[in-house]
mmCIF file of C-alpha atoms and ligand atoms in Angstrom:
data_model
loop_
_atom_site.group_PDB
_atom_site.id
_atom_site.type_symbol
_atom_site.label_atom_id
_atom_site.label_comp_id
_atom_site.label_asym_id
_atom_site.label_seq_id
_atom_site.Cartn_x
_atom_site.Cartn_y
_atom_site.Cartn_z
ATOM 1 C CA MET A 79 -26.659 11.286 -28.114
ATOM 2 C CA ASN A 80 -27.051 7.712 -26.943
ATOM 3 C CA ALA A 81 -30.473 6.996 -25.517
ATOM 4 C CA ALA A 82 -30.646 5.576 -21.991
ATOM 5 C CA VAL A 83 -31.397 1.869 -21.701
ATOM 6 C CA PRO A 84 -34.377 0.994 -19.448
ATOM 7 C CA ASP A 85 -33.461 -0.256 -15.955
ATOM 8 C CA ASN A 86 -34.911 -3.719 -16.463
ATOM 9 C CA VAL A 87 -32.598 -4.477 -19.400
ATOM 10 C CA HIS A 88 -30.085 -7.126 -18.430
ATOM 11 C CA PHE A 89 -26.292 -7.144 -18.938
ATOM 12 C CA PRO A 90 -26.012 -10.712 -20.217
ATOM 13 C CA HIS A 91 -22.407 -11.628 -19.394
ATOM 14 C CA ARG A 92 -20.791 -13.415 -16.483
ATOM 15 C CA HIS A 93 -17.383 -11.800 -17.044
ATOM 16 C CA LEU A 94 -16.074 -8.495 -18.360
ATOM 17 C CA LEU A 95 -13.077 -9.585 -20.426
ATOM 18 C CA GLY A 96 -13.149 -6.921 -23.107
ATOM 19 C CA ILE A 97 -15.213 -4.328 -24.940
ATOM 20 C CA GLU A 98 -15.022 -6.232 -28.235
ATOM 21 C CA GLY A 99 -18.360 -7.933 -28.812
ATOM 22 C CA LEU A 100 -20.387 -5.779 -26.410
ATOM 23 C CA SER A 101 -23.418 -4.133 -28.015
ATOM 24 C CA PRO A 102 -24.163 -0.398 -27.784
ATOM 25 C CA ASP A 103 -26.970 -1.195 -25.297
ATOM 26 C CA GLU A 104 -24.674 -3.286 -23.090
ATOM 27 C CA ILE A 105 -22.087 -0.488 -23.016
ATOM 28 C CA THR A 106 -24.833 2.026 -22.258
ATOM 29 C CA ILE A 107 -26.139 -0.101 -19.357
ATOM 30 C CA LEU A 108 -22.708 0.027 -17.683
ATOM 31 C CA LEU A 109 -22.313 3.761 -18.326
ATOM 32 C CA ASP A 110 -25.813 4.560 -17.040
ATOM 33 C CA ARG A 111 -25.227 2.531 -13.868
ATOM 34 C CA SER A 112 -21.937 4.380 -13.334
ATOM 35 C CA GLU A 113 -23.725 7.754 -13.262
ATOM 36 C CA ALA A 114 -25.435 7.076 -9.943
ATOM 37 C CA PHE A 115 -22.116 6.129 -8.387
ATOM 38 C CA VAL A 116 -20.511 9.402 -9.511
ATOM 39 C CA GLU A 117 -23.057 11.251 -7.364
ATOM 40 C CA GLN A 118 -22.645 8.798 -4.486
ATOM 41 C CA ASN A 119 -18.839 9.216 -4.521
ATOM 42 C CA ARG A 120 -19.187 12.978 -4.119
ATOM 43 C CA ARG A 121 -21.216 12.645 -0.892
ATOM 44 C CA ALA A 122 -19.776 12.417 2.630
ATOM 45 C CA ASP A 123 -21.264 8.918 2.955
ATOM 46 C CA LYS A 124 -19.943 7.084 -0.077
ATOM 47 C CA THR A 125 -21.279 3.658 0.813
ATOM 48 C CA LYS A 126 -24.136 1.631 -0.651
ATOM 49 C CA LEU A 127 -23.844 -1.844 0.766
ATOM 50 C CA VAL A 128 -25.021 -3.870 -2.226
ATOM 51 C CA LEU A 129 -21.973 -6.162 -2.124
ATOM 52 C CA HIS A 130 -22.300 -7.042 1.562
ATOM 53 C CA GLY A 131 -20.991 -10.581 2.048
ATOM 54 C CA ARG A 132 -19.282 -10.629 -1.344
ATOM 55 C CA THR A 133 -15.541 -11.287 -1.720
ATOM 56 C CA ILE A 134 -13.516 -9.493 -4.368
ATOM 57 C CA ILE A 135 -9.902 -10.452 -5.017
ATOM 58 C CA ASN A 136 -7.544 -8.145 -6.886
ATOM 59 C CA LEU A 137 -4.868 -10.183 -8.602
ATOM 60 C CA PHE A 138 -2.409 -7.869 -10.327
ATOM 61 C CA PHE A 139 0.610 -9.445 -12.027
ATOM 62 C CA GLU A 140 1.711 -6.018 -13.302
ATOM 63 C CA ALA A 141 2.262 -2.630 -11.685
ATOM 64 C CA SER A 142 -0.803 -0.453 -11.230
ATOM 65 C CA THR A 143 -1.767 2.646 -9.262
ATOM 66 C CA ARG A 144 -5.102 3.883 -10.554
ATOM 67 C CA THR A 145 -6.750 0.657 -11.653
ATOM 68 C CA ARG A 146 -5.958 -1.403 -8.553
ATOM 69 C CA THR A 147 -6.723 1.361 -6.064
ATOM 70 C CA SER A 148 -9.990 2.248 -7.750
ATOM 71 C CA PHE A 149 -11.174 -1.392 -7.836
ATOM 72 C CA GLU A 150 -10.270 -1.621 -4.147
ATOM 73 C CA LEU A 151 -12.194 1.558 -3.293
ATOM 74 C CA ALA A 152 -15.090 0.517 -5.511
ATOM 75 C CA GLY A 153 -15.442 -2.830 -3.733
ATOM 76 C CA MET A 154 -15.215 -1.238 -0.290
ATOM 77 C CA ARG A 155 -17.739 1.496 -1.058
ATOM 78 C CA LEU A 156 -20.194 -1.229 -2.061
ATOM 79 C CA GLY A 157 -19.628 -3.036 1.239
ATOM 80 C CA GLY A 158 -17.698 -5.997 -0.189
ATOM 81 C CA ASP A 159 -14.671 -7.707 1.357
ATOM 82 C CA VAL A 160 -11.717 -6.782 -0.817
ATOM 83 C CA ILE A 161 -8.354 -8.523 -0.812
ATOM 84 C CA ASN A 162 -5.294 -7.494 -2.797
ATOM 85 C CA MET A 163 -3.151 -10.527 -3.613
ATOM 86 C CA PRO A 164 0.450 -9.381 -3.323
ATOM 87 C CA VAL A 165 1.893 -11.148 -6.353
ATOM 88 C CA THR A 166 5.511 -10.413 -5.391
ATOM 89 C CA THR A 167 5.267 -12.190 -1.997
ATOM 90 C CA SER A 168 2.779 -14.956 -2.875
ATOM 91 C CA SER A 169 3.446 -18.463 -4.229
ATOM 92 C CA ILE A 170 3.289 -17.055 -7.744
ATOM 93 C CA LYS A 171 6.832 -15.911 -7.022
ATOM 94 C CA LYS A 172 7.700 -19.543 -6.229
ATOM 95 C CA GLY A 173 6.719 -20.620 -9.738
ATOM 96 C CA GLU A 174 3.056 -21.539 -9.243
ATOM 97 C CA THR A 175 1.322 -21.411 -12.601
ATOM 98 C CA LEU A 176 -1.464 -18.992 -13.412
ATOM 99 C CA ILE A 177 -3.961 -21.851 -13.488
ATOM 100 C CA ASP A 178 -2.834 -23.249 -10.113
ATOM 101 C CA THR A 179 -3.167 -19.795 -8.618
ATOM 102 C CA ALA A 180 -6.643 -19.495 -10.107
ATOM 103 C CA MET A 181 -7.688 -22.898 -8.734
ATOM 104 C CA THR A 182 -6.358 -22.017 -5.276
ATOM 105 C CA LEU A 183 -8.204 -18.721 -5.173
ATOM 106 C CA ASN A 184 -11.328 -20.357 -6.589
ATOM 107 C CA ALA A 185 -11.393 -22.791 -3.654
ATOM 108 C CA MET A 186 -11.821 -19.786 -1.323
ATOM 109 C CA HIS A 187 -15.158 -18.927 -3.016
ATOM 110 C CA PRO A 188 -14.503 -15.386 -4.235
ATOM 111 C CA ASP A 189 -17.371 -13.692 -6.077
ATOM 112 C CA VAL A 190 -15.297 -11.476 -8.346
ATOM 113 C CA LEU A 191 -11.672 -11.739 -9.432
ATOM 114 C CA VAL A 192 -10.087 -8.627 -10.931
ATOM 115 C CA VAL A 193 -7.030 -9.676 -12.899
ATOM 116 C CA ARG A 194 -4.203 -7.783 -14.606
ATOM 117 C CA HIS A 195 -1.599 -9.804 -16.469
ATOM 118 C CA PRO A 196 1.276 -9.041 -18.876
ATOM 119 C CA TYR A 197 0.091 -11.632 -21.439
ATOM 120 C CA SER A 198 -2.783 -11.007 -23.830
ATOM 121 C CA GLY A 199 -5.402 -13.720 -23.318
ATOM 122 C CA ALA A 200 -4.241 -14.729 -19.815
ATOM 123 C CA VAL A 201 -7.315 -13.258 -18.115
ATOM 124 C CA LYS A 202 -9.698 -15.122 -20.425
ATOM 125 C CA LEU A 203 -7.831 -18.370 -19.796
ATOM 126 C CA LEU A 204 -8.141 -17.822 -16.059
ATOM 127 C CA SER A 205 -11.860 -17.029 -16.371
ATOM 128 C CA GLU A 206 -12.414 -20.470 -17.890
ATOM 129 C CA LYS A 207 -11.058 -22.177 -14.754
ATOM 130 C CA VAL A 208 -13.019 -20.429 -12.005
ATOM 131 C CA ASN A 209 -16.649 -20.288 -10.836
ATOM 132 C CA CYS A 210 -16.728 -16.573 -10.063
ATOM 133 C CA ALA A 211 -17.026 -13.489 -12.259
ATOM 134 C CA VAL A 212 -13.772 -12.192 -13.745
ATOM 135 C CA ILE A 213 -13.001 -8.593 -14.697
ATOM 136 C CA ASN A 214 -10.056 -7.881 -16.956
ATOM 137 C CA GLY A 215 -7.912 -5.163 -15.369
ATOM 138 C CA GLY A 216 -5.667 -5.149 -18.455
ATOM 139 C CA ASP A 217 -4.123 -8.113 -20.307
ATOM 140 C CA GLY A 218 -0.921 -7.436 -22.219
ATOM 141 C CA SER A 219 -1.606 -5.204 -25.191
ATOM 142 C CA HIS A 220 -5.069 -6.741 -25.691
ATOM 143 C CA GLU A 221 -7.876 -5.062 -23.694
ATOM 144 C CA HIS A 222 -8.529 -2.847 -20.683
ATOM 145 C CA PRO A 223 -12.313 -2.610 -20.704
ATOM 146 C CA THR A 224 -12.890 -0.538 -17.553
ATOM 147 C CA GLN A 225 -10.462 2.111 -18.831
ATOM 148 C CA ALA A 226 -12.459 2.504 -22.059
ATOM 149 C CA LEU A 227 -15.691 2.682 -20.040
ATOM 150 C CA LEU A 228 -14.334 5.389 -17.744
ATOM 151 C CA ASP A 229 -13.064 7.324 -20.749
ATOM 152 C CA ALA A 230 -16.495 7.060 -22.364
ATOM 153 C CA LEU A 231 -18.227 8.166 -19.169
ATOM 154 C CA THR A 232 -15.918 11.196 -18.915
ATOM 155 C CA ILE A 233 -16.659 12.174 -22.533
ATOM 156 C CA ARG A 234 -20.401 11.528 -22.227
ATOM 157 C CA ARG A 235 -20.714 13.678 -19.105
ATOM 158 C CA ARG A 236 -18.782 16.547 -20.729
ATOM 159 C CA ILE A 237 -20.229 16.449 -24.238
ATOM 160 C CA GLY A 238 -23.541 14.616 -23.808
ATOM 161 C CA GLY A 239 -22.900 11.618 -26.079
ATOM 162 C CA LEU A 240 -20.381 9.672 -28.129
ATOM 163 C CA ALA A 241 -22.027 9.244 -31.531
ATOM 164 C CA GLY A 242 -20.626 11.489 -34.248
ATOM 165 C CA LEU A 243 -17.533 12.580 -32.297
ATOM 166 C CA ARG A 244 -14.100 12.571 -33.890
ATOM 167 C CA VAL A 245 -11.588 11.113 -31.440
ATOM 168 C CA ALA A 246 -7.800 11.117 -31.910
ATOM 169 C CA ILE A 247 -5.774 8.506 -30.031
ATOM 170 C CA SER A 248 -2.085 9.338 -30.185
ATOM 171 C CA GLY A 249 1.060 7.599 -28.960
ATOM 172 C CA ASP A 250 2.205 4.027 -28.443
ATOM 173 C CA ILE A 251 -0.794 2.319 -30.031
ATOM 174 C CA VAL A 252 0.935 -0.984 -30.765
ATOM 175 C CA HIS A 253 1.487 -1.801 -27.080
ATOM 176 C CA SER A 254 -1.729 -0.242 -25.798
ATOM 177 C CA ARG A 255 -4.670 -2.223 -24.447
ATOM 178 C CA VAL A 256 -6.245 1.166 -23.663
ATOM 179 C CA ALA A 257 -6.210 2.043 -27.359
ATOM 180 C CA ARG A 258 -7.712 -1.310 -28.372
ATOM 181 C CA SER A 259 -10.574 -1.153 -25.863
ATOM 182 C CA ASN A 260 -11.257 2.461 -26.773
ATOM 183 C CA ILE A 261 -11.296 1.676 -30.491
ATOM 184 C CA HIS A 262 -13.913 -1.050 -29.901
ATOM 185 C CA LEU A 263 -16.030 1.114 -27.620
ATOM 186 C CA LEU A 264 -15.919 4.330 -29.626
ATOM 187 C CA THR A 265 -16.583 2.722 -33.012
ATOM 188 C CA THR A 266 -19.427 0.637 -31.516
ATOM 189 C CA MET A 267 -20.990 3.832 -30.160
ATOM 190 C CA GLY A 268 -20.752 5.635 -33.516
ATOM 191 C CA ALA A 269 -17.681 7.813 -33.014
ATOM 192 C CA THR A 270 -14.894 8.176 -35.603
ATOM 193 C CA VAL A 271 -11.448 7.114 -34.377
ATOM 194 C CA ARG A 272 -8.133 8.411 -35.695
ATOM 195 C CA LEU A 273 -4.836 6.880 -34.627
ATOM 196 C CA ILE A 274 -1.754 9.101 -34.663
ATOM 197 C CA ALA A 275 1.757 7.668 -34.242
ATOM 198 C CA PRO A 276 4.962 6.866 -36.076
ATOM 199 C CA ARG A 277 4.406 3.789 -38.282
ATOM 200 C CA THR A 278 6.558 1.680 -35.906
ATOM 201 C CA LEU A 279 3.996 2.214 -33.134
ATOM 202 C CA ILE A 280 0.931 1.345 -35.249
ATOM 203 C CA PRO A 281 -0.169 -2.330 -35.268
ATOM 204 C CA PRO A 282 -0.302 -3.920 -38.752
ATOM 205 C CA ALA A 283 -3.738 -3.974 -40.405
ATOM 206 C CA ILE A 284 -5.327 -1.916 -37.624
ATOM 207 C CA GLU A 285 -7.496 -0.203 -40.286
ATOM 208 C CA LYS A 286 -9.610 -3.376 -40.221
ATOM 209 C CA LEU A 287 -11.025 -2.127 -36.920
ATOM 210 C CA GLY A 288 -12.556 0.820 -38.767
ATOM 211 C CA VAL A 289 -10.031 3.498 -37.792
ATOM 212 C CA GLU A 290 -8.051 6.057 -39.797
ATOM 213 C CA VAL A 291 -4.254 6.169 -39.369
ATOM 214 C CA PHE A 292 -2.054 9.300 -39.447
ATOM 215 C CA ASP A 293 1.683 9.719 -39.055
ATOM 216 C CA ASP A 294 1.423 13.507 -39.190
ATOM 217 C CA MET A 295 0.062 14.741 -35.875
ATOM 218 C CA ARG A 296 -1.189 18.109 -37.081
ATOM 219 C CA GLU A 297 -3.161 16.463 -39.856
ATOM 220 C CA GLY A 298 -4.502 13.774 -37.538
ATOM 221 C CA LEU A 299 -5.676 16.277 -34.947
ATOM 222 C CA ARG A 300 -7.539 18.447 -37.460
ATOM 223 C CA ASP A 301 -11.093 19.167 -36.200
ATOM 224 C CA CYS A 302 -10.996 16.484 -33.504
ATOM 225 C CA ASP A 303 -13.358 16.734 -30.516
ATOM 226 C CA ILE A 304 -11.205 14.595 -28.225
ATOM 227 C CA VAL A 305 -7.437 14.138 -28.028
ATOM 228 C CA MET A 306 -6.436 11.021 -26.102
ATOM 229 C CA MET A 307 -2.704 10.722 -25.409
ATOM 230 C CA LEU A 308 -0.883 7.488 -24.579
ATOM 231 C CA ARG A 309 2.397 6.762 -22.807
ATOM 232 C CA LEU A 310 5.380 5.180 -24.581
ATOM 233 C CA GLN A 311 5.342 1.716 -22.947
ATOM 234 C CA THR A 312 9.100 1.178 -22.975
ATOM 235 C CA GLU A 313 8.719 -1.845 -20.655
ATOM 236 C CA ARG A 314 7.003 -3.695 -23.548
ATOM 237 C CA MET A 315 9.480 -2.567 -26.225
ATOM 238 C CA GLN A 316 12.243 -4.785 -27.529
ATOM 239 C CA GLY A 317 14.379 -2.852 -29.954
ATOM 240 C CA ASN A 318 14.112 0.740 -31.150
ATOM 241 C CA PHE A 319 10.708 2.124 -32.037
ATOM 242 C CA PHE A 320 11.708 5.806 -32.316
ATOM 243 C CA PRO A 321 15.050 7.655 -32.632
ATOM 244 C CA SER A 322 15.029 9.633 -29.346
ATOM 245 C CA ILE A 323 12.663 11.069 -26.737
ATOM 246 C CA SER A 324 13.316 14.648 -27.885
ATOM 247 C CA GLU A 325 12.602 13.766 -31.492
ATOM 248 C CA TYR A 326 9.464 11.886 -30.412
ATOM 249 C CA PHE A 327 8.218 14.923 -28.489
ATOM 250 C CA HIS A 328 9.011 17.186 -31.416
ATOM 251 C CA PHE A 329 6.798 15.193 -33.799
ATOM 252 C CA PHE A 330 4.251 13.497 -31.508
ATOM 253 C CA GLY A 331 4.248 15.321 -28.161
ATOM 254 C CA LEU A 332 1.021 17.226 -27.521
ATOM 255 C CA ASP A 333 1.784 20.937 -27.123
ATOM 256 C CA TYR A 334 -0.450 23.974 -27.679
ATOM 257 C CA GLU A 335 0.826 24.486 -31.218
ATOM 258 C CA LYS A 336 -0.182 21.006 -32.394
ATOM 259 C CA LEU A 337 -3.357 21.112 -30.322
ATOM 260 C CA SER A 338 -4.450 24.267 -32.198
ATOM 261 C CA ASN A 339 -5.351 21.978 -35.128
ATOM 262 C CA ALA A 340 -8.086 20.270 -33.096
ATOM 263 C CA LYS A 341 -11.443 21.939 -32.365
ATOM 264 C CA PRO A 342 -11.010 24.985 -30.099
ATOM 265 C CA ASP A 343 -12.856 23.244 -27.236
ATOM 266 C CA ALA A 344 -11.345 19.753 -27.789
ATOM 267 C CA LEU A 345 -10.913 17.788 -24.553
ATOM 268 C CA ILE A 346 -7.496 16.409 -23.589
ATOM 269 C CA MET A 347 -7.380 12.924 -22.067
ATOM 270 C CA HIS A 348 -4.701 10.549 -20.772
ATOM 271 C CA PRO A 349 -5.194 7.220 -18.954
ATOM 272 C CA GLY A 350 -2.046 7.747 -16.867
ATOM 273 C CA PRO A 351 0.651 7.297 -15.879
ATOM 274 C CA MET A 352 1.819 10.367 -17.814
ATOM 275 C CA ASN A 353 5.329 11.025 -18.969
ATOM 276 C CA ARG A 354 5.442 14.807 -19.024
ATOM 277 C CA GLY A 355 7.658 16.198 -21.771
ATOM 278 C CA VAL A 356 7.533 12.889 -23.684
ATOM 279 C CA GLU A 357 4.002 12.408 -25.078
ATOM 280 C CA ILE A 358 2.471 15.516 -23.493
ATOM 281 C CA ASP A 359 3.614 18.984 -22.546
ATOM 282 C CA SER A 360 3.166 19.665 -18.819
ATOM 283 C CA GLU A 361 1.166 22.868 -19.329
ATOM 284 C CA VAL A 362 -1.275 21.150 -21.672
ATOM 285 C CA ALA A 363 -1.734 18.263 -19.225
ATOM 286 C CA ASP A 364 -2.548 20.698 -16.403
ATOM 287 C CA ASP A 365 -4.803 23.011 -18.459
ATOM 288 C CA ILE A 366 -7.869 23.103 -16.210
ATOM 289 C CA GLY A 367 -10.057 24.408 -19.016
ATOM 290 C CA ARG A 368 -9.395 21.495 -21.372
ATOM 291 C CA SER A 369 -7.674 18.598 -19.660
ATOM 292 C CA VAL A 370 -10.048 16.064 -18.085
ATOM 293 C CA ILE A 371 -7.291 13.764 -16.833
ATOM 294 C CA ARG A 372 -8.262 14.098 -13.167
ATOM 295 C CA GLU A 373 -11.928 13.611 -14.004
ATOM 296 C CA GLN A 374 -10.982 10.328 -15.719
ATOM 297 C CA VAL A 375 -9.560 9.077 -12.422
ATOM 298 C CA GLU A 376 -12.753 10.087 -10.612
ATOM 299 C CA MET A 377 -14.921 8.303 -13.192
ATOM 300 C CA GLY A 378 -12.745 5.209 -12.794
ATOM 301 C CA VAL A 379 -14.092 4.507 -9.318
ATOM 302 C CA ALA A 380 -17.731 4.935 -10.425
ATOM 303 C CA VAL A 381 -17.296 2.702 -13.478
ATOM 304 C CA ARG A 382 -15.653 -0.038 -11.404
ATOM 305 C CA MET A 383 -18.483 0.136 -8.868
ATOM 306 C CA ALA A 384 -20.973 -0.290 -11.713
ATOM 307 C CA CYS A 385 -19.065 -3.277 -13.131
ATOM 308 C CA LEU A 386 -18.728 -4.991 -9.743
ATOM 309 C CA GLU A 387 -22.406 -4.446 -8.950
ATOM 310 C CA THR A 388 -23.627 -5.568 -12.373
ATOM 311 C CA LEU A 389 -21.577 -8.771 -12.478
ATOM 312 C CA SER A 390 -22.429 -9.635 -8.858
ATOM 313 C CA ARG A 391 -26.130 -9.266 -9.639
ATOM 314 C CA ASN A 392 -25.683 -11.705 -12.520
ATOM 315 C CA LEU A 393 -24.124 -14.299 -10.191
ATOM 316 C CA ASP A 394 -27.455 -14.413 -8.300
ATOM 317 C CA ASP A 395 -29.493 -14.851 -11.466
ATOM 318 C CA GLY A 396 -27.626 -17.999 -12.412
ATOM 319 C CA ASP A 397 -28.556 -17.579 -16.080
ATOM 320 C CA ALA A 398 -25.616 -15.504 -17.232
ATOM 321 C CA ASP A 399 -23.518 -16.846 -20.054
ATOM 322 C CA GLY A 400 -19.755 -17.184 -20.036
ATOM 323 C CA GLY A 401 -19.186 -14.118 -22.262
HETATM 324 C C1 LIG B 787 -2.721 1.996 -18.657
HETATM 325 C C2 LIG B 787 -2.458 0.491 -18.597
HETATM 326 O O1 LIG B 787 -2.012 -0.032 -17.579
HETATM 327 O O2 LIG B 787 -2.763 -0.125 -19.591
HETATM 328 N N1 LIG B 787 -2.815 2.612 -17.418
HETATM 329 C C3 LIG B 787 -3.960 2.537 -16.682
HETATM 330 O O3 LIG B 787 -4.564 1.502 -16.502
HETATM 331 N N2 LIG B 787 -4.408 3.697 -16.154
HETATM 332 C C4 LIG B 787 -1.829 2.684 -19.591
HETATM 333 C C5 LIG B 787 -0.333 2.668 -19.355
HETATM 334 O O4 LIG B 787 0.193 1.911 -18.554
HETATM 335 O O5 LIG B 787 0.337 3.468 -20.035
#
């Protein structure tokens, strides 16, 4: 169990660029604040106008369904003005650089920029050029902090805490910002993380992050409390990383037979989008007793409300650092 952090404890960062470097208390602050929004989002009146007068701009240079929509809903439910910058029809398409785009948007006095970009590090670079708060909505294969927070909230609400859990993350780890953010969050909170994938999909020297690596799925899943599956990100692959989809599913697709190695009540998670029959069997994905995939989407809105509210509050204080 992770103890609650008192309400007066401050989240000391201007931006949310990653989970790496956040302390257990800072992670807990964001998770605790998300809880109230879960309840609020289940009511008929889902609004709490704490962001009235604030402007939030969603700037997504990569495709997104869940993340962009949930940031949009989160901003609106808090009473903020939310704009989605259509990257495909804006001047970015005409060759404007990332920094020029940032400077242009900055001149319009936004309070929060939510940015997704195909290059690792691009969101941090942008955050150094603007006066507002920046939230990383996923940068390349680097970090996706709000995804790890929503995963943690889902687990915490189901199991009660994160410390001491054994979590398996399986699939295309090398291209996954979700995996990286989850590794940082789960190890910081005292969980054990196992990575399961063919060697070609495991980043070199990943053990340095304090994880165990398995290329045998049955072995890797043994006695796990949580099984987190990841999509094969073929759009980021140059060259062959595995022989064929059917062979991949045979060795690394989550079906009931392989799942039987995990704890009998192990939860099944997936950040989406899912490729059914590739990394996960359809029946397993839809198993209402064990799959929490839809709950993850629900928690995503609450977590993004908590992040928007927390960072906006810090803008008023004027003492937040650039972290
Ligand atoms: C993930 C992403 O974009 O990193 N999706 C998400 O945010 N829900 C994972 C993926 O694209 O496979």
